Tab-separated table of N, CA and C in Angstrom:
chain	number	residue	atom	x	y	z
A	1	MET	N	135.407	77.454	38.428
A	1	MET	CA	134.615	76.253	38.219
A	1	MET	C	133.449	76.568	37.277
A	2	THR	N	133.249	75.718	36.302
A	2	THR	CA	132.180	75.895	35.325
A	2	THR	C	130.991	75.018	35.697
A	3	THR	N	129.799	75.621	35.675
A	3	THR	CA	128.577	74.862	35.917
A	3	THR	C	127.553	75.222	34.854
A	4	ILE	N	126.643	74.302	34.616
A	4	ILE	CA	125.541	74.527	33.690
A	4	ILE	C	124.246	74.224	34.433
A	5	GLN	N	123.349	75.217	34.461
A	5	GLN	CA	122.081	75.083	35.167
A	5	GLN	C	120.925	75.118	34.174
A	6	GLU	N	119.960	74.223	34.377
A	6	GLU	CA	118.746	74.300	33.566
A	6	GLU	C	117.951	75.537	33.980
A	7	ILE	N	117.190	76.073	33.040
A	7	ILE	CA	116.391	77.267	33.313
A	7	ILE	C	115.516	77.042	34.541
A	8	SER	N	115.451	78.082	35.387
A	8	SER	CA	114.630	78.044	36.596
A	8	SER	C	114.160	79.464	36.887
A	9	ARG	N	113.253	79.582	37.812
A	9	ARG	CA	112.791	80.917	38.208
A	9	ARG	C	113.971	81.790	38.652
A	10	ASP	N	114.973	81.166	39.266
A	10	ASP	CA	116.109	81.898	39.817
A	10	ASP	C	117.072	82.435	38.763
A	11	ASN	N	117.066	81.846	37.559
A	11	ASN	CA	118.063	82.288	36.573
A	11	ASN	C	117.467	82.842	35.271
A	12	ILE	N	116.157	82.985	35.211
A	12	ILE	CA	115.523	83.521	33.994
A	12	ILE	C	116.078	84.904	33.658
A	13	SER	N	116.249	85.748	34.645
A	13	SER	CA	116.736	87.104	34.401
A	13	SER	C	118.150	87.086	33.810
A	14	ALA	N	119.006	86.217	34.313
A	14	ALA	CA	120.374	86.116	33.794
A	14	ALA	C	120.373	85.626	32.350
A	15	ILE	N	119.552	84.626	32.055
A	15	ILE	CA	119.464	84.117	30.681
A	15	ILE	C	118.918	85.202	29.762
A	16	ALA	N	117.908	85.918	30.219
A	16	ALA	CA	117.328	86.993	29.411
A	16	ALA	C	118.366	88.070	29.105
A	17	HIS	N	119.167	88.422	30.093
A	17	HIS	CA	120.217	89.426	29.865
A	17	HIS	C	121.206	88.952	28.805
A	18	LEU	N	121.673	87.724	28.920
A	18	LEU	CA	122.621	87.183	27.936
A	18	LEU	C	121.984	87.118	26.553
A	19	ALA	N	120.691	86.821	26.498
A	19	ALA	CA	119.994	86.755	25.211
A	19	ALA	C	119.979	88.113	24.522
A	20	THR	N	119.899	89.195	25.297
A	20	THR	CA	119.929	90.529	24.682
A	20	THR	C	121.301	90.830	24.092
A	21	LEU	N	122.329	90.171	24.579
A	21	LEU	CA	123.669	90.341	24.007
A	21	LEU	C	123.792	89.583	22.695
A	22	LEU	N	123.104	88.452	22.593
A	22	LEU	CA	123.095	87.687	21.341
A	22	LEU	C	122.176	88.344	20.319
A	23	TRP	N	120.978	88.674	20.738
A	23	TRP	CA	119.984	89.283	19.855
A	23	TRP	C	119.840	90.756	20.243
A	24	SER	N	120.715	91.578	19.727
A	24	SER	CA	120.816	92.975	20.162
A	24	SER	C	119.589	93.816	19.805
A	25	ASP	N	118.708	93.302	18.977
A	25	ASP	CA	117.497	94.053	18.626
A	25	ASP	C	116.346	93.767	19.592
A	26	THR	N	116.631	93.103	20.704
A	26	THR	CA	115.612	92.798	21.703
A	26	THR	C	115.895	93.569	22.987
A	27	THR	N	114.893	93.631	23.839
A	27	THR	CA	115.048	94.297	25.132
A	27	THR	C	115.035	93.256	26.250
A	28	GLN	N	115.497	93.673	27.410
A	28	GLN	CA	115.471	92.803	28.582
A	28	GLN	C	114.037	92.367	28.885
A	29	GLU	N	113.093	93.277	28.769
A	29	GLU	CA	111.691	92.946	29.059
A	29	GLU	C	111.162	91.898	28.078
A	30	GLU	N	111.481	92.064	26.794
A	30	GLU	CA	111.047	91.080	25.790
A	30	GLU	C	111.636	89.707	26.090
A	31	MET	N	112.919	89.685	26.441
A	31	MET	CA	113.572	88.408	26.713
A	31	MET	C	113.083	87.794	28.022
A	32	LEU	N	112.794	88.614	29.019
A	32	LEU	CA	112.206	88.083	30.258
A	32	LEU	C	110.869	87.406	29.968
A	33	SER	N	110.045	88.057	29.174
A	33	SER	CA	108.754	87.493	28.804
A	33	SER	C	108.940	86.196	28.016
A	34	HIS	N	109.857	86.225	27.066
A	34	HIS	CA	110.109	85.037	26.241
A	34	HIS	C	110.578	83.857	27.097
A	35	PHE	N	111.561	84.087	27.957
A	35	PHE	CA	112.104	82.978	28.734
A	35	PHE	C	111.166	82.534	29.853
A	36	GLU	N	110.255	83.383	30.254
A	36	GLU	CA	109.198	82.949	31.162
A	36	GLU	C	108.327	81.915	30.439
A	37	GLU	N	108.004	82.187	29.177
A	37	GLU	CA	107.238	81.231	28.378
A	37	GLU	C	108.029	79.932	28.174
A	38	VAL	N	109.314	80.062	27.914
A	38	VAL	CA	110.164	78.873	27.749
A	38	VAL	C	110.118	78.033	29.021
A	39	TYR	N	110.278	78.697	30.151
A	39	TYR	CA	110.274	77.996	31.437
A	39	TYR	C	108.961	77.253	31.682
A	40	LEU	N	107.860	77.862	31.281
A	40	LEU	CA	106.540	77.279	31.539
A	40	LEU	C	106.085	76.287	30.469
A	41	SER	N	106.784	76.235	29.336
A	41	SER	CA	106.343	75.378	28.235
A	41	SER	C	106.666	73.911	28.503
A	42	GLU	N	106.043	73.053	27.710
A	42	GLU	CA	106.171	71.611	27.920
A	42	GLU	C	107.540	71.072	27.507
A	43	HIS	N	108.072	71.504	26.361
A	43	HIS	CA	109.302	70.905	25.853
A	43	HIS	C	110.517	71.822	25.777
A	44	PRO	N	110.380	73.044	25.294
A	44	PRO	CA	111.589	73.859	25.130
A	44	PRO	C	112.301	74.090	26.461
A	45	THR	N	113.559	74.359	26.374
A	45	THR	CA	114.318	74.605	27.589
A	45	THR	C	115.495	75.513	27.276
A	46	ALA	N	116.216	75.875	28.304
A	46	ALA	CA	117.423	76.677	28.165
A	46	ALA	C	118.357	76.294	29.304
A	47	PHE	N	119.635	76.520	29.081
A	47	PHE	CA	120.643	76.249	30.097
A	47	PHE	C	121.527	77.474	30.245
A	48	LEU	N	121.887	77.772	31.481
A	48	LEU	CA	122.753	78.894	31.816
A	48	LEU	C	124.143	78.371	32.135
A	49	LEU	N	125.148	78.978	31.520
A	49	LEU	CA	126.548	78.630	31.749
A	49	LEU	C	127.146	79.627	32.729
A	50	LYS	N	127.754	79.104	33.789
A	50	LYS	CA	128.369	79.958	34.801
A	50	LYS	C	129.840	79.572	34.954
A	51	GLN	N	130.668	80.580	35.132
A	51	GLN	CA	132.091	80.363	35.415
A	51	GLN	C	132.390	81.118	36.702
A	52	ASP	N	132.756	80.394	37.753
A	52	ASP	CA	133.043	81.020	39.052
A	52	ASP	C	131.914	81.958	39.476
A	53	GLN	N	130.694	81.483	39.395
A	53	GLN	CA	129.478	82.198	39.787
A	53	GLN	C	129.101	83.364	38.872
A	54	LYS	N	129.846	83.578	37.783
A	54	LYS	CA	129.525	84.646	36.821
A	54	LYS	C	128.727	84.040	35.670
A	55	ASP	N	127.624	84.694	35.282
A	55	ASP	CA	126.787	84.243	34.172
A	55	ASP	C	127.491	84.606	32.870
A	56	ILE	N	127.899	83.578	32.102
A	56	ILE	CA	128.720	83.870	30.918
A	56	ILE	C	128.150	83.326	29.612
A	57	GLY	N	127.101	82.536	29.666
A	57	GLY	CA	126.563	82.002	28.424
A	57	GLY	C	125.259	81.270	28.625
A	58	PHE	N	124.633	80.934	27.509
A	58	PHE	CA	123.383	80.178	27.561
A	58	PHE	C	123.174	79.462	26.233
A	59	ILE	N	122.283	78.491	26.277
A	59	ILE	CA	121.789	77.840	25.069
A	59	ILE	C	120.282	77.686	25.242
A	60	GLU	N	119.547	78.008	24.183
A	60	GLU	CA	118.092	77.828	24.188
A	60	GLU	C	117.748	76.728	23.204
A	61	LEU	N	116.900	75.808	23.645
A	61	LEU	CA	116.487	74.681	22.822
A	61	LEU	C	114.980	74.676	22.655
A	62	SER	N	114.548	74.192	21.512
A	62	SER	CA	113.120	74.001	21.285
A	62	SER	C	112.915	72.646	20.645
A	63	VAL	N	111.662	72.320	20.466
A	63	VAL	CA	111.288	71.112	19.735
A	63	VAL	C	110.542	71.584	18.504
A	64	ARG	N	111.098	71.303	17.350
A	64	ARG	CA	110.445	71.717	16.100
A	64	ARG	C	109.695	70.529	15.521
A	65	GLN	N	108.420	70.765	15.247
A	65	GLN	CA	107.524	69.725	14.758
A	65	GLN	C	107.422	69.725	13.239
A	66	ASP	N	107.623	70.901	12.637
A	66	ASP	CA	107.458	71.061	11.192
A	66	ASP	C	108.767	70.753	10.477
A	67	TYR	N	108.805	71.069	9.229
A	67	TYR	CA	109.981	70.808	8.405
A	67	TYR	C	111.231	71.471	8.976
A	68	VAL	N	112.318	70.698	9.047
A	68	VAL	CA	113.634	71.220	9.412
A	68	VAL	C	114.612	70.699	8.368
A	69	GLU	N	115.279	71.611	7.696
A	69	GLU	CA	116.237	71.253	6.646
A	69	GLU	C	117.212	70.201	7.160
A	70	GLY	N	117.287	69.062	6.461
A	70	GLY	CA	118.237	68.004	6.790
A	70	GLY	C	117.787	67.021	7.849
A	71	ALA	N	116.702	67.297	8.549
A	71	ALA	CA	116.242	66.399	9.608
A	71	ALA	C	115.653	65.126	9.003
A	72	GLU	N	116.013	64.000	9.600
A	72	GLU	CA	115.516	62.707	9.127
A	72	GLU	C	114.262	62.276	9.876
A	73	ASP	N	114.138	62.709	11.120
A	73	ASP	CA	112.989	62.362	11.952
A	73	ASP	C	112.410	63.629	12.550
A	74	LEU	N	111.103	63.690	12.607
A	74	LEU	CA	110.439	64.800	13.279
A	74	LEU	C	109.604	64.241	14.408
A	75	PRO	N	109.465	64.937	15.493
A	75	PRO	CA	110.064	66.226	15.803
A	75	PRO	C	111.566	66.097	16.103
A	76	VAL	N	112.258	67.258	16.127
A	76	VAL	CA	113.691	67.285	16.438
A	76	VAL	C	113.963	68.353	17.489
A	77	ALA	N	115.033	68.129	18.232
A	77	ALA	CA	115.540	69.153	19.146
A	77	ALA	C	116.275	70.184	18.308
A	78	TYR	N	116.080	71.458	18.642
A	78	TYR	CA	116.622	72.528	17.813
A	78	TYR	C	117.285	73.596	18.681
A	79	ILE	N	118.476	73.992	18.306
A	79	ILE	CA	119.173	75.070	19.001
A	79	ILE	C	118.651	76.395	18.453
A	80	GLU	N	117.944	77.124	19.283
A	80	GLU	CA	117.417	78.425	18.882
A	80	GLU	C	118.457	79.524	19.043
A	81	GLY	N	119.344	79.349	19.997
A	81	GLY	CA	120.404	80.326	20.213
A	81	GLY	C	121.434	79.781	21.162
A	82	ILE	N	122.685	80.187	20.944
A	82	ILE	CA	123.783	79.828	21.847
A	82	ILE	C	124.706	81.031	21.916
A	83	TYR	N	125.154	81.333	23.136
A	83	TYR	CA	125.979	82.516	23.343
A	83	TYR	C	126.947	82.267	24.492
A	84	VAL	N	128.196	82.692	24.280
A	84	VAL	CA	129.200	82.725	25.342
A	84	VAL	C	129.845	84.107	25.299
A	85	ASP	N	129.973	84.726	26.468
A	85	ASP	CA	130.592	86.043	26.579
A	85	ASP	C	131.937	86.062	25.854
A	86	GLN	N	132.195	87.154	25.150
A	86	GLN	CA	133.390	87.310	24.307
A	86	GLN	C	134.677	86.929	25.052
A	87	SER	N	134.810	87.331	26.301
A	87	SER	CA	136.057	87.089	27.039
A	87	SER	C	136.236	85.633	27.466
A	88	PHE	N	135.218	84.802	27.262
A	88	PHE	CA	135.301	83.392	27.643
A	88	PHE	C	135.286	82.457	26.431
A	89	ARG	N	135.361	83.021	25.240
A	89	ARG	CA	135.291	82.194	24.031
A	89	ARG	C	136.606	81.485	23.753
A	90	LYS	N	136.503	80.470	22.895
A	90	LYS	CA	137.647	79.662	22.450
A	90	LYS	C	138.290	78.895	23.610
A	91	LYS	N	137.454	78.503	24.573
A	91	LYS	CA	137.903	77.725	25.722
A	91	LYS	C	137.115	76.424	25.850
A	92	GLY	N	136.307	76.110	24.832
A	92	GLY	CA	135.520	74.884	24.863
A	92	GLY	C	134.224	74.980	25.650
A	93	LEU	N	133.851	76.173	26.076
A	93	LEU	CA	132.653	76.321	26.899
A	93	LEU	C	131.370	76.176	26.093
A	94	ALA	N	131.364	76.694	24.877
A	94	ALA	CA	130.172	76.532	24.033
A	94	ALA	C	129.952	75.055	23.704
A	95	ILE	N	131.032	74.319	23.535
A	95	ILE	CA	130.920	72.871	23.288
A	95	ILE	C	130.270	72.189	24.496
A	96	GLN	N	130.589	72.660	25.699
A	96	GLN	CA	129.940	72.101	26.893
A	96	GLN	C	128.433	72.336	26.841
A	97	LEU	N	128.032	73.506	26.365
A	97	LEU	CA	126.600	73.778	26.215
A	97	LEU	C	125.974	72.857	25.176
A	98	ILE	N	126.672	72.641	24.071
A	98	ILE	CA	126.168	71.722	23.034
A	98	ILE	C	126.024	70.320	23.605
A	99	HIS	N	127.009	69.870	24.363
A	99	HIS	CA	126.927	68.525	24.943
A	99	HIS	C	125.767	68.414	25.927
A	100	LYS	N	125.516	69.475	26.676
A	100	LYS	CA	124.360	69.488	27.579
A	100	LYS	C	123.064	69.402	26.763
A	101	ALA	N	123.028	70.123	25.645
A	101	ALA	CA	121.855	70.070	24.758
A	101	ALA	C	121.661	68.668	24.201
A	102	GLU	N	122.752	68.023	23.822
A	102	GLU	CA	122.671	66.650	23.312
A	102	GLU	C	122.110	65.704	24.370
A	103	GLN	N	122.593	65.838	25.603
A	103	GLN	CA	122.083	65.004	26.699
A	103	GLN	C	120.590	65.225	26.888
A	104	TRP	N	120.189	66.494	26.893
A	104	TRP	CA	118.772	66.811	27.060
A	104	TRP	C	117.954	66.201	25.928
A	105	ALA	N	118.419	66.367	24.685
A	105	ALA	CA	117.690	65.853	23.525
A	105	ALA	C	117.536	64.335	23.603
A	106	ARG	N	118.613	63.649	23.928
A	106	ARG	CA	118.546	62.191	24.067
A	106	ARG	C	117.562	61.790	25.165
A	107	SER	N	117.585	62.512	26.289
A	107	SER	CA	116.698	62.170	27.407
A	107	SER	C	115.226	62.364	27.039
A	108	GLN	N	114.957	63.210	26.046
A	108	GLN	CA	113.600	63.450	25.571
A	108	GLN	C	113.218	62.493	24.437
A	109	GLY	N	114.165	61.655	23.992
A	109	GLY	CA	113.893	60.676	22.949
A	109	GLY	C	114.177	61.148	21.534
A	110	TYR	N	114.829	62.282	21.370
A	110	TYR	CA	115.132	62.793	20.030
A	110	TYR	C	116.437	62.193	19.521
A	111	THR	N	116.484	61.976	18.217
A	111	THR	CA	117.656	61.335	17.612
A	111	THR	C	118.551	62.318	16.871
A	112	GLN	N	118.109	63.556	16.749
A	112	GLN	CA	118.915	64.569	16.074
A	112	GLN	C	118.819	65.899	16.813
A	113	LEU	N	119.902	66.659	16.705
A	113	LEU	CA	119.949	68.026	17.209
A	113	LEU	C	120.261	68.912	16.017
A	114	CYS	N	119.391	69.863	15.735
A	114	CYS	CA	119.544	70.725	14.564
A	114	CYS	C	119.787	72.161	15.001
A	115	SER	N	120.290	72.957	14.072
A	115	SER	CA	120.616	74.341	14.342
A	115	SER	C	120.660	75.102	13.028
A	116	ASP	N	120.918	76.396	13.099
A	116	ASP	CA	121.109	77.177	11.882
A	116	ASP	C	122.046	78.336	12.178
A	117	SER	N	122.441	79.016	11.131
A	117	SER	CA	123.324	80.167	11.244
A	117	SER	C	123.099	81.072	10.044
A	118	GLU	N	123.317	82.351	10.233
A	118	GLU	CA	123.294	83.263	9.092
A	118	GLU	C	124.442	82.888	8.158
A	119	LEU	N	124.239	83.058	6.862
A	119	LEU	CA	125.263	82.692	5.881
A	119	LEU	C	126.587	83.394	6.124
A	120	ASP	N	126.548	84.643	6.550
A	120	ASP	CA	127.784	85.407	6.713
A	120	ASP	C	128.393	85.309	8.113
A	121	ASN	N	127.806	84.492	9.002
A	121	ASN	CA	128.344	84.315	10.348
A	121	ASN	C	129.359	83.166	10.327
A	122	ILE	N	130.525	83.469	9.790
A	122	ILE	CA	131.567	82.452	9.593
A	122	ILE	C	131.969	81.803	10.913
A	123	GLY	N	132.033	82.585	11.978
A	123	GLY	CA	132.383	82.020	13.287
A	123	GLY	C	131.410	80.952	13.724
A	124	SER	N	130.130	81.203	13.539
A	124	SER	CA	129.107	80.234	13.911
A	124	SER	C	129.175	78.993	13.028
A	125	VAL	N	129.340	79.201	11.726
A	125	VAL	CA	129.437	78.072	10.795
A	125	VAL	C	130.623	77.188	11.170
A	126	THR	N	131.769	77.804	11.410
A	126	THR	CA	132.978	77.055	11.786
A	126	THR	C	132.773	76.307	13.093
A	127	PHE	N	132.173	76.973	14.076
A	127	PHE	CA	131.894	76.348	15.362
A	127	PHE	C	131.037	75.097	15.189
A	128	HIS	N	129.934	75.224	14.450
A	128	HIS	CA	129.049	74.083	14.232
A	128	HIS	C	129.797	72.934	13.546
A	129	GLN	N	130.553	73.242	12.515
A	129	GLN	CA	131.283	72.208	11.782
A	129	GLN	C	132.304	71.511	12.669
A	130	LYS	N	133.019	72.265	13.498
A	130	LYS	CA	134.019	71.664	14.395
A	130	LYS	C	133.386	70.729	15.414
A	131	ASP	N	132.126	70.987	15.765
A	131	ASP	CA	131.455	70.135	16.745
A	131	ASP	C	130.690	68.984	16.103
A	132	GLY	N	130.849	68.795	14.804
A	132	GLY	CA	130.258	67.627	14.165
A	132	GLY	C	128.936	67.858	13.465
A	133	PHE	N	128.442	69.080	13.452
A	133	PHE	CA	127.233	69.369	12.689
A	133	PHE	C	127.586	69.324	11.200
A	134	GLU	N	126.680	68.800	10.400
A	134	GLU	CA	126.865	68.760	8.956
A	134	GLU	C	125.935	69.780	8.312
A	135	GLU	N	126.459	70.508	7.350
A	135	GLU	CA	125.630	71.478	6.642
A	135	GLU	C	124.562	70.747	5.846
A	136	ALA	N	123.316	71.181	6.016
A	136	ALA	CA	122.189	70.534	5.340
A	136	ALA	C	121.711	71.320	4.137
A	137	GLY	N	122.110	72.573	4.038
A	137	GLY	CA	121.689	73.394	2.911
A	137	GLY	C	121.901	74.860	3.222
A	138	ARG	N	121.758	75.662	2.188
A	138	ARG	CA	121.863	77.124	2.348
A	138	ARG	C	120.652	77.757	1.707
A	139	ILE	N	120.133	78.774	2.387
A	139	ILE	CA	118.975	79.466	1.832
A	139	ILE	C	119.168	80.980	1.957
A	140	ILE	N	118.469	81.675	1.126
A	140	ILE	CA	118.337	83.119	1.242
A	140	ILE	C	116.852	83.380	1.408
A	141	CYS	N	116.483	84.101	2.447
A	141	CYS	CA	115.078	84.365	2.725
A	141	CYS	C	114.678	85.707	2.117
A	142	PHE	N	113.473	85.778	1.605
A	142	PHE	CA	112.964	86.982	0.957
A	142	PHE	C	111.695	87.442	1.656
A	143	VAL	N	111.427	88.730	1.555
A	143	VAL	CA	110.181	89.300	2.012
A	143	VAL	C	109.770	90.398	1.032
A	144	LYS	N	108.483	90.490	0.809
A	144	LYS	CA	107.951	91.537	-0.056
A	144	LYS	C	106.811	92.197	0.703
A	145	ASN	N	106.985	93.478	1.008
A	145	ASN	CA	105.931	94.228	1.680
A	145	ASN	C	104.799	94.507	0.715
A	146	LEU	N	103.592	94.319	1.157
A	146	LEU	CA	102.432	94.461	0.291
A	146	LEU	C	101.629	95.727	0.576
A	147	ASN	N	102.200	96.674	1.258
A	147	ASN	CA	101.455	97.912	1.520
A	147	ASN	C	102.005	99.061	0.730
């Protein structure tokens, strides 16, 4: 049985663990701290995906007030990250997380749900397109160290 739970004190640790699998350059402690802030904040949220009581995925949402490529109205609901365990992929579970995000966004009064992906993450790009997201643009980000 698949369930989706909104972030709570009881599941912050599970969401933080899954986040370290998505963002491998982070630690459990960093993600625990981050999701504690998410839990306590006014608008951002996260949802935990469970299959037969096993923690298998999550989606983190925020509200972006500033410029968002392709957004027609600000603020907008924004997908900061979405992850489903490798062994549970291609079963429509990530789409369930997206639909939960859409419900949340609508309940908050937002008219758009935005997201992004690295240019070379073809799996993510394909996933977004299959779920009805439209590409708004492509960018390459630069940094120049000044020391």
